[in-house]
């Protein structure tokens, strides 16, 4: 890390949140103070937020300032989530020859240590017709902000999210902090800026974003595959790629002061729409978040119709700090379109504080700009196939080291020239081809460090510069944009952690293969069956869990069958805290389908300590049969009887099974929806509880006169609320009532 602050301990792999520790270090940009900001504008609208739904978390701001903590300017991408910083800053950079009549033809823009963009879209009433000239939106307008949504915002435990957003330890998070985060999710769901270009699912097909909510405040979602639209149940839904969390904002390069301060270039007139998304999963996709950059060439107020940008390139740039900034190496893998950073030493001081070996993290250039192709070619744009086109691959991958052979381009017009060389895979100062000085026999290359650090072969970092502070970039081009054109690139920020610093590279690449497969399938991903809806019932020194009363949710879980995965069973867990993870969970029971022969489910996974593929147990079923309730008498966390007045934490998950050898994983388990239950004696005046949870009640004459081979048997689900009530049982043409007790 360049600076230490808000060191959150590992939550996703069984560590405890630590307190903040703040210290300052030298600034890489020649003594300039870090560009810090608050989370919100004076009117309260958010400008910065976190993508943080799985094992990797990263900050982003609505002008494109990315991977930096807003309050301090410190490293702002954390992996594993809650531990040390892995990326100090990143951004997207572009450059090309702008043919709009201006004297400055070659121009470069984007975001590095300086930010050449400002928040807001380009308002272009007549498009490329130039009848009305484009102007930038006012950054102070309330809708010029950052938006973040997730489907489960009403019910999910947001304590960790609130702690991260507010840079607090879990012990300092208040109910008000959590409520504020939940309220912002709700606001962003309602105010999702679809009219500005934010992606959404048009469930009713009317071309307008019209969200809806159920009586309990949960949002109505779009119909599932094969399900007809029903306005009573469904509504338009914000989001993208069927992701569990999505962030969207828009910025532009029309501010001449910003673009000149970056690398001395004039504005081009680009609107940049940015979508980030991630999946709350337990497979390799838990280690990645995605970024889509949509470029729209709208021009400046002086751009004439027919203007073009030729020989244009785009790059994903990053200053990657794997914990300590001063001990890193860089690399690339052309077979995966991947640039990455790994530790140059076996240990890293920052990760050692968490008892971890250093991870590896990189950027997979999943989708390059779209260009003309052969009739048989197929490109991807907006997660749809486009025939007769193709996506450019990663065409160059560079690195440079602070103070090394190659270093940061200056924030002057010379920086434009140096950056354009880098975009084309050339050395920055003179534009000559890159030749690794320790491997001259390998010749010139646009992929500077394409060797294999694990095998110790090919062009490797360390043979030129010592371990230190690294920048990396993945590029694609050339392509042309005509005024009014739109281009899109997609990048995955992917990480992995292993048993040592080199094994982490292999784990990261193994995760990246799953990332690439997900993209190839256009993110039509298999999912676990929906989580059951669990009710916790507080009894005297006893707790009952019931997840069978909501018949609709039972059907949603147990009838699940999609993309080869069908419902197989339930797992019941006790947790040590309301923010605990699977690694901390104690499994109390598994109830799986009876008699189908599916018991223990195995998967072949990459073992982080051995560096090889090994077979592991994913689920332990017994063909026991499905149950939907459980009575708990013992605290398995403390190994003691339950105590009245003590908080206990439980979750029930569902899991699905796919027997195919081609499956990404054979078992998919739903996320844990943790509930809190406090055992207690009956409330004063309630009286004695006459029945036990799960007891079959004996009701005289209940089935008398029913024309059926079967009958109804009342079962006590919640004895704390049942006393003194009248109940009704309806058969087809007969209605029965009884009073309990």
PDB file of N, CA and C in Angstrom, residues 12 32 72 142 159-160 186 219 237 291 297 303 336 344 397 427 432 436 474 476 480 538 564 596:
ATOM      1  N   UNK A  12     -14.386 -12.723   4.511  1.00  0.00           N
ATOM      2  CA  UNK A  12     -14.802 -13.772   3.595  1.00  0.00           C
ATOM      3  C   UNK A  12     -14.037 -15.052   3.792  1.00  0.00           C
ATOM      4  N   UNK A  32       2.071  16.273  -5.009  1.00  0.00           N
ATOM      5  CA  UNK A  32       0.701  16.768  -5.045  1.00  0.00           C
ATOM      6  C   UNK A  32      -0.156  15.996  -4.050  1.00  0.00           C
ATOM      7  N   UNK A  72      -9.510   9.276   1.874  1.00  0.00           N
ATOM      8  CA  UNK A  72      -8.068   9.361   2.103  1.00  0.00           C
ATOM      9  C   UNK A  72      -7.232   9.319   0.841  1.00  0.00           C
ATOM     10  N   UNK A 142     -28.971  17.006  -9.302  1.00  0.00           N
ATOM     11  CA  UNK A 142     -29.179  15.858  -8.404  1.00  0.00           C
ATOM     12  C   UNK A 142     -29.036  14.504  -9.080  1.00  0.00           C
ATOM     13  N   UNK A 159     -24.865  -5.119   7.280  1.00  0.00           N
ATOM     14  CA  UNK A 159     -23.957  -4.563   8.285  1.00  0.00           C
ATOM     15  C   UNK A 159     -22.538  -4.419   7.740  1.00  0.00           C
ATOM     16  N   UNK A 160     -22.028  -5.454   7.064  1.00  0.00           N
ATOM     17  CA  UNK A 160     -20.685  -5.351   6.515  1.00  0.00           C
ATOM     18  C   UNK A 160     -20.623  -4.286   5.430  1.00  0.00           C
ATOM     19  N   UNK A 186     -32.814   1.470  -2.028  1.00  0.00           N
ATOM     20  CA  UNK A 186     -34.205   1.644  -2.440  1.00  0.00           C
ATOM     21  C   UNK A 186     -34.353   2.860  -3.350  1.00  0.00           C
ATOM     22  N   UNK A 219     -38.875  -5.294  -3.909  1.00  0.00           N
ATOM     23  CA  UNK A 219     -39.144  -4.899  -5.296  1.00  0.00           C
ATOM     24  C   UNK A 219     -39.734  -6.046  -6.105  1.00  0.00           C
ATOM     25  N   UNK A 237     -36.962  -4.041 -13.948  1.00  0.00           N
ATOM     26  CA  UNK A 237     -35.927  -4.277 -12.945  1.00  0.00           C
ATOM     27  C   UNK A 237     -34.610  -3.653 -13.408  1.00  0.00           C
ATOM     28  N   UNK A 291     -16.414  -4.649 -15.422  1.00  0.00           N
ATOM     29  CA  UNK A 291     -16.600  -3.252 -15.792  1.00  0.00           C
ATOM     30  C   UNK A 291     -16.845  -3.164 -17.300  1.00  0.00           C
ATOM     31  N   UNK A 297     -19.368   8.879 -29.133  1.00  0.00           N
ATOM     32  CA  UNK A 297     -18.698  10.055 -29.702  1.00  0.00           C
ATOM     33  C   UNK A 297     -19.760  11.101 -30.031  1.00  0.00           C
ATOM     34  N   UNK A 303     -17.383  20.639 -32.908  1.00  0.00           N
ATOM     35  CA  UNK A 303     -17.146  19.472 -33.757  1.00  0.00           C
ATOM     36  C   UNK A 303     -18.136  19.461 -34.923  1.00  0.00           C
ATOM     37  N   UNK A 336      -5.037 -15.628 -22.262  1.00  0.00           N
ATOM     38  CA  UNK A 336      -6.187 -15.225 -21.457  1.00  0.00           C
ATOM     39  C   UNK A 336      -6.531 -13.748 -21.609  1.00  0.00           C
ATOM     40  N   UNK A 344       6.664  -9.903  -5.664  1.00  0.00           N
ATOM     41  CA  UNK A 344       8.013 -10.276  -6.066  1.00  0.00           C
ATOM     42  C   UNK A 344       8.753 -11.056  -5.011  1.00  0.00           C
ATOM     43  N   UNK A 397       0.165  -5.360 -24.266  1.00  0.00           N
ATOM     44  CA  UNK A 397       0.166  -5.375 -22.804  1.00  0.00           C
ATOM     45  C   UNK A 397       1.510  -4.832 -22.345  1.00  0.00           C
ATOM     46  N   UNK A 427       7.530   1.359 -26.813  1.00  0.00           N
ATOM     47  CA  UNK A 427       8.134   2.025 -25.657  1.00  0.00           C
ATOM     48  C   UNK A 427       7.731   3.486 -25.655  1.00  0.00           C
ATOM     49  N   UNK A 432       9.895   3.115 -29.992  1.00  0.00           N
ATOM     50  CA  UNK A 432      10.562   1.955 -30.578  1.00  0.00           C
ATOM     51  C   UNK A 432       9.906   0.672 -30.085  1.00  0.00           C
ATOM     52  N   UNK A 436      12.855  -7.265 -24.722  1.00  0.00           N
ATOM     53  CA  UNK A 436      13.304  -7.563 -23.367  1.00  0.00           C
ATOM     54  C   UNK A 436      14.817  -7.730 -23.395  1.00  0.00           C
ATOM     55  N   UNK A 474      -3.553  -3.058 -20.440  1.00  0.00           N
ATOM     56  CA  UNK A 474      -3.991  -3.953 -21.509  1.00  0.00           C
ATOM     57  C   UNK A 474      -4.685  -3.104 -22.560  1.00  0.00           C
ATOM     58  N   UNK A 476      -6.286  -2.364 -26.741  1.00  0.00           N
ATOM     59  CA  UNK A 476      -6.937  -2.912 -27.925  1.00  0.00           C
ATOM     60  C   UNK A 476      -7.095  -1.809 -28.959  1.00  0.00           C
ATOM     61  N   UNK A 480     -11.936   2.859 -35.642  1.00  0.00           N
ATOM     62  CA  UNK A 480     -12.381   4.196 -36.043  1.00  0.00           C
ATOM     63  C   UNK A 480     -13.753   4.479 -35.455  1.00  0.00           C
ATOM     64  N   UNK A 538     -38.634 -18.068  18.930  1.00  0.00           N
ATOM     65  CA  UNK A 538     -37.947 -18.017  20.223  1.00  0.00           C
ATOM     66  C   UNK A 538     -38.785 -18.721  21.280  1.00  0.00           C
ATOM     67  N   UNK A 564     -29.288 -27.229 -16.088  1.00  0.00           N
ATOM     68  CA  UNK A 564     -28.707 -28.472 -15.614  1.00  0.00           C
ATOM     69  C   UNK A 564     -28.691 -28.637 -14.109  1.00  0.00           C
ATOM     70  N   UNK A 596     -32.764 -40.866  -4.297  1.00  0.00           N
ATOM     71  CA  UNK A 596     -32.264 -40.631  -5.654  1.00  0.00           C
ATOM     72  C   UNK A 596     -30.787 -40.975  -5.811  1.00  0.00           C
TER      73      UNK A 596
END
